[in-house]
mmCIF file of C-alpha atoms in Angstrom:
data_model
loop_
_atom_site.group_PDB
_atom_site.id
_atom_site.type_symbol
_atom_site.label_atom_id
_atom_site.label_comp_id
_atom_site.label_asym_id
_atom_site.label_seq_id
_atom_site.Cartn_x
_atom_site.Cartn_y
_atom_site.Cartn_z
ATOM 1 C CA UNK C 1045 0.000 0.000 0.000
ATOM 2 C CA UNK C 1046 2.854 2.414 0.776
ATOM 3 C CA UNK C 1047 4.368 1.941 -2.694
ATOM 4 C CA UNK C 1048 0.941 2.473 -4.245
ATOM 5 C CA UNK C 1049 0.394 5.661 -2.233
ATOM 6 C CA UNK C 1050 3.788 6.967 -3.285
ATOM 7 C CA UNK C 1051 3.573 6.035 -6.966
ATOM 8 C CA UNK C 1052 -0.132 6.496 -7.663
ATOM 9 C CA UNK C 1053 -1.107 9.255 -5.219
ATOM 10 C CA UNK C 1054 2.215 11.073 -5.248
ATOM 11 C CA UNK C 1055 2.417 11.161 -1.458
ATOM 12 C CA UNK C 1056 5.734 11.826 0.241
ATOM 13 C CA UNK C 1057 7.102 9.271 2.731
ATOM 14 C CA UNK C 1058 6.197 11.638 5.597
ATOM 15 C CA UNK C 1059 2.632 12.027 4.262
ATOM 16 C CA UNK C 1060 2.305 8.258 3.897
ATOM 17 C CA UNK C 1061 3.474 7.752 7.475
ATOM 18 C CA UNK C 1062 0.917 10.315 8.762
ATOM 19 C CA UNK C 1063 -1.818 8.762 6.624
ATOM 20 C CA UNK C 1064 -1.059 5.239 7.837
ATOM 21 C CA UNK C 1065 -0.941 6.353 11.472
ATOM 22 C CA UNK C 1066 -4.288 8.134 11.049
ATOM 23 C CA UNK C 1067 -5.917 5.500 8.837
ATOM 24 C CA UNK C 1068 -4.188 2.134 9.386
ATOM 25 C CA UNK C 1069 -7.083 0.353 7.679
ATOM 26 C CA UNK C 1070 -5.711 1.686 4.371
ATOM 27 C CA UNK C 1071 -3.169 -1.123 4.627
ATOM 28 C CA UNK C 1072 -6.037 -3.593 4.553
ATOM 29 C CA UNK C 1073 -8.025 -1.887 1.805
ATOM 30 C CA UNK C 1074 -8.317 -3.541 -1.528
ATOM 31 C CA UNK C 1075 -6.078 -1.518 -3.820
ATOM 32 C CA UNK C 1076 -8.328 -2.181 -6.766
ATOM 33 C CA UNK C 1077 -11.645 -1.538 -5.085
ATOM 34 C CA UNK C 1078 -11.085 1.463 -2.850
ATOM 35 C CA UNK C 1079 -7.718 3.114 -3.231
ATOM 36 C CA UNK C 1080 -7.477 2.982 -6.998
ATOM 37 C CA UNK C 1081 -11.170 3.819 -7.509
ATOM 38 C CA UNK C 1082 -11.064 6.828 -5.178
ATOM 39 C CA UNK C 1083 -7.846 8.094 -6.746
ATOM 40 C CA UNK C 1084 -9.449 7.733 -10.165
ATOM 41 C CA UNK C 1085 -12.434 9.776 -8.996
ATOM 42 C CA UNK C 1086 -10.159 12.529 -7.697
ATOM 43 C CA UNK C 1087 -8.044 12.465 -10.857
ATOM 44 C CA UNK C 1088 -10.551 11.911 -13.621
ATOM 45 C CA UNK C 1089 -13.907 13.063 -12.291
ATOM 46 C CA UNK C 1090 -12.788 16.053 -10.233
ATOM 47 C CA UNK C 1091 -9.814 16.742 -12.552
ATOM 48 C CA UNK C 1092 -7.321 17.198 -9.744
ATOM 49 C CA UNK C 1093 -3.622 17.191 -10.523
ATOM 50 C CA UNK C 1094 -1.134 15.074 -8.521
ATOM 51 C CA UNK C 1095 -0.079 17.897 -6.186
ATOM 52 C CA UNK C 1096 -3.726 18.747 -5.427
ATOM 53 C CA UNK C 1097 -4.481 15.085 -4.742
ATOM 54 C CA UNK C 1098 -1.462 14.818 -2.461
ATOM 55 C CA UNK C 1099 -2.556 17.916 -0.481
ATOM 56 C CA UNK C 1100 -6.136 16.674 -0.192
ATOM 57 C CA UNK C 1101 -5.123 13.182 0.935
ATOM 58 C CA UNK C 1102 -2.586 14.560 3.389
ATOM 59 C CA UNK C 1103 -5.319 16.740 4.870
ATOM 60 C CA UNK C 1104 -8.107 14.141 4.742
ATOM 61 C CA UNK C 1105 -6.662 10.631 4.536
ATOM 62 C CA UNK C 1106 -10.113 9.163 5.184
ATOM 63 C CA UNK C 1107 -10.916 9.881 1.536
ATOM 64 C CA UNK C 1108 -8.855 6.901 0.445
ATOM 65 C CA UNK C 1109 -11.061 4.598 2.472
ATOM 66 C CA UNK C 1110 -14.341 6.126 1.337
ATOM 67 C CA UNK C 1111 -16.933 3.708 0.060
ATOM 68 C CA UNK C 1112 -16.918 3.040 -3.658
ATOM 69 C CA UNK C 1113 -20.525 1.834 -3.644
ATOM 70 C CA UNK C 1114 -22.342 4.673 -5.412
ATOM 71 C CA UNK C 1115 -25.609 3.472 -3.881
ATOM 72 C CA UNK C 1116 -24.280 4.761 -0.558
ATOM 73 C CA UNK C 1117 -24.247 8.449 0.337
ATOM 74 C CA UNK C 1118 -20.768 7.922 1.799
ATOM 75 C CA UNK C 1119 -19.299 7.238 -1.639
ATOM 76 C CA UNK C 1120 -16.782 9.836 -2.784
ATOM 77 C CA UNK C 1121 -18.364 9.971 -6.248
ATOM 78 C CA UNK C 1122 -21.877 10.263 -4.782
ATOM 79 C CA UNK C 1123 -20.810 13.230 -2.614
ATOM 80 C CA UNK C 1124 -19.075 14.950 -5.523
ATOM 81 C CA UNK C 1125 -22.161 14.493 -7.717
ATOM 82 C CA UNK C 1126 -24.418 15.729 -4.901
ATOM 83 C CA UNK C 1127 -22.385 18.935 -4.525
ATOM 84 C CA UNK C 1128 -22.354 19.436 -8.302
ATOM 85 C CA UNK C 1129 -26.152 19.016 -8.524
ATOM 86 C CA UNK C 1130 -27.019 21.115 -5.477
ATOM 87 C CA UNK C 1131 -24.780 24.010 -6.494
ATOM 88 C CA UNK C 1132 -25.070 23.672 -10.296
ATOM 89 C CA UNK C 1133 -21.333 23.099 -10.608
ATOM 90 C CA UNK C 1134 -19.124 21.122 -12.917
ATOM 91 C CA UNK C 1135 -17.113 18.282 -11.412
ATOM 92 C CA UNK C 1136 -13.982 20.410 -11.858
ATOM 93 C CA UNK C 1137 -15.561 23.193 -9.775
ATOM 94 C CA UNK C 1138 -16.336 20.660 -7.049
ATOM 95 C CA UNK C 1139 -12.680 19.637 -7.264
ATOM 96 C CA UNK C 1140 -11.646 23.258 -6.696
ATOM 97 C CA UNK C 1141 -13.915 23.395 -3.647
ATOM 98 C CA UNK C 1142 -12.311 20.201 -2.338
ATOM 99 C CA UNK C 1143 -8.851 21.731 -2.765
ATOM 100 C CA UNK C 1144 -9.900 24.595 -0.486
ATOM 101 C CA UNK C 1145 -11.795 22.405 1.972
ATOM 102 C CA UNK C 1146 -10.994 18.684 1.601
ATOM 103 C CA UNK C 1147 -13.320 17.748 4.484
ATOM 104 C CA UNK C 1148 -16.288 18.510 2.198
ATOM 105 C CA UNK C 1149 -15.805 15.118 0.639
ATOM 106 C CA UNK C 1150 -16.143 13.284 3.966
ATOM 107 C CA UNK C 1151 -19.014 15.303 5.452
ATOM 108 C CA UNK C 1152 -22.374 13.623 5.857
ATOM 109 C CA UNK C 1153 -24.563 14.371 2.863
ATOM 110 C CA UNK C 1154 -27.875 14.216 4.697
ATOM 111 C CA UNK C 1155 -26.772 15.357 8.148
ATOM 112 C CA UNK C 1156 -24.489 18.218 7.144
ATOM 113 C CA UNK C 1157 -24.247 19.170 3.487
ATOM 114 C CA UNK C 1158 -27.917 19.096 2.447
ATOM 115 C CA UNK C 1159 -29.269 21.166 5.376
ATOM 116 C CA UNK C 1160 -26.458 23.725 5.213
ATOM 117 C CA UNK C 1161 -26.698 24.155 1.448
ATOM 118 C CA UNK C 1162 -30.492 24.460 1.656
ATOM 119 C CA UNK C 1163 -30.254 27.045 4.434
ATOM 120 C CA UNK C 1164 -27.533 29.079 2.719
ATOM 121 C CA UNK C 1165 -29.423 29.112 -0.591
ATOM 122 C CA UNK C 1166 -32.986 29.528 0.689
ATOM 123 C CA UNK C 1167 -32.715 31.500 3.922
ATOM 124 C CA UNK C 1168 -29.371 33.238 3.596
ATOM 125 C CA UNK C 1169 -30.057 33.928 -0.103
ATOM 126 C CA UNK C 1170 -26.488 33.007 -1.005
ATOM 127 C CA UNK C 1171 -25.834 32.126 -4.609
ATOM 128 C CA UNK C 1172 -24.383 28.736 -5.504
ATOM 129 C CA UNK C 1173 -21.292 30.596 -6.733
ATOM 130 C CA UNK C 1174 -20.944 32.194 -3.263
ATOM 131 C CA UNK C 1175 -20.747 28.748 -1.677
ATOM 132 C CA UNK C 1176 -18.442 27.436 -4.419
ATOM 133 C CA UNK C 1177 -16.019 30.314 -3.879
ATOM 134 C CA UNK C 1178 -16.216 30.003 -0.073
ATOM 135 C CA UNK C 1179 -16.738 26.287 0.638
ATOM 136 C CA UNK C 1180 -15.641 26.855 4.237
ATOM 137 C CA UNK C 1181 -19.217 28.084 4.790
ATOM 138 C CA UNK C 1182 -20.265 24.426 4.807
ATOM 139 C CA UNK C 1183 -17.865 23.732 7.658
ATOM 140 C CA UNK C 1184 -19.435 26.195 10.089
ATOM 141 C CA UNK C 1185 -22.118 25.085 12.523
ATOM 142 C CA UNK C 1186 -25.593 25.873 11.228
ATOM 143 C CA UNK C 1187 -27.047 26.366 14.721
ATOM 144 C CA UNK C 1188 -23.908 27.751 16.355
ATOM 145 C CA UNK C 1189 -22.686 30.247 13.757
ATOM 146 C CA UNK C 1190 -24.619 30.565 10.499
ATOM 147 C CA UNK C 1191 -28.162 31.005 11.845
ATOM 148 C CA UNK C 1192 -27.247 33.294 14.791
ATOM 149 C CA UNK C 1193 -25.247 35.585 12.514
ATOM 150 C CA UNK C 1194 -28.054 35.798 9.973
ATOM 151 C CA UNK C 1195 -30.585 36.521 12.726
ATOM 152 C CA UNK C 1196 -28.301 39.248 14.140
ATOM 153 C CA UNK C 1197 -27.887 40.915 10.750
ATOM 154 C CA UNK C 1198 -31.605 40.833 9.970
ATOM 155 C CA UNK C 1199 -32.502 42.171 13.436
ATOM 156 C CA UNK C 1200 -29.939 44.962 12.968
ATOM 157 C CA UNK C 1201 -31.435 45.987 9.637
ATOM 158 C CA UNK C 1202 -28.442 44.959 7.525
ATOM 159 C CA UNK C 1203 -28.864 44.191 3.832
ATOM 160 C CA UNK C 1204 -27.610 40.626 4.086
ATOM 161 C CA UNK C 1205 -27.517 40.231 0.306
ATOM 162 C CA UNK C 1206 -24.987 43.058 0.072
ATOM 163 C CA UNK C 1207 -22.515 41.372 2.438
ATOM 164 C CA UNK C 1208 -20.270 38.581 1.238
ATOM 165 C CA UNK C 1209 -20.518 35.155 2.811
ATOM 166 C CA UNK C 1210 -16.868 35.208 3.998
ATOM 167 C CA UNK C 1211 -17.385 38.637 5.594
ATOM 168 C CA UNK C 1212 -20.269 37.242 7.604
ATOM 169 C CA UNK C 1213 -19.002 33.790 8.524
ATOM 170 C CA UNK C 1214 -15.195 33.951 8.627
ATOM 171 C CA UNK C 1215 -14.559 36.597 11.317
ATOM 172 C CA UNK C 1216 -14.181 35.624 14.943
ATOM 173 C CA UNK C 1217 -17.204 36.318 17.135
ATOM 174 C CA UNK C 1218 -15.477 39.410 18.533
ATOM 175 C CA UNK C 1219 -14.677 40.861 15.088
ATOM 176 C CA UNK C 1220 -18.166 40.015 13.810
ATOM 177 C CA UNK C 1221 -19.821 41.712 16.801
ATOM 178 C CA UNK C 1222 -17.769 44.862 16.260
ATOM 179 C CA UNK C 1223 -18.117 44.907 12.472
ATOM 180 C CA UNK C 1224 -21.869 44.279 12.518
ATOM 181 C CA UNK C 1225 -22.983 46.026 15.693
ATOM 182 C CA UNK C 1226 -26.271 47.907 15.228
ATOM 183 C CA UNK C 1227 -24.290 51.173 15.343
ATOM 184 C CA UNK C 1228 -21.821 50.030 12.669
ATOM 185 C CA UNK C 1229 -24.670 48.864 10.449
ATOM 186 C CA UNK C 1230 -26.478 52.181 10.932
ATOM 187 C CA UNK C 1231 -23.316 54.071 9.932
ATOM 188 C CA UNK C 1232 -23.072 51.960 6.772
ATOM 189 C CA UNK C 1233 -26.712 52.639 5.926
ATOM 190 C CA UNK C 1234 -26.192 56.370 6.417
ATOM 191 C CA UNK C 1235 -23.125 56.295 4.154
ATOM 192 C CA UNK C 1236 -25.068 54.350 1.534
ATOM 193 C CA UNK C 1237 -22.858 51.276 1.770
#
């Protein structure tokens, strides 16, 4: 398996060691069924180059052990197709999202991705392109960060559609509270921002 990971996935010896310590079951995986199939999905379906694949697998080694049964929502290909359908993206665009946030491809489709995407599109009025360009939005807690920030902005009279998703979700709680205090929002409204 180590030779395969080096030759086929382009992983360095240090990355292979970390991967095997984190995911020892990779040593027991069928090279043909899981490892090779998941690498093929990353390479051919998501159009990732070897250095992108190496970075993604170093960050999320669980991807190599993902199910290859496309009837299961845990399948790497099923998740990639789900993201493409939900956000009207090409597989290559999903690959770009995965390069920014590799954990997208191991998140629960029904428990995490579907509800967050639905909320961001329907309630937050984000565009699919907003989520594609800031996939980290799908990593934030819906109840702990996304919803409370939206409620705060709406209650403060902010034009949520005029504020970028990263500006709302990325700042720490302290920076967000200062940036979007009712007074700061009022000043922006008065300035016509």
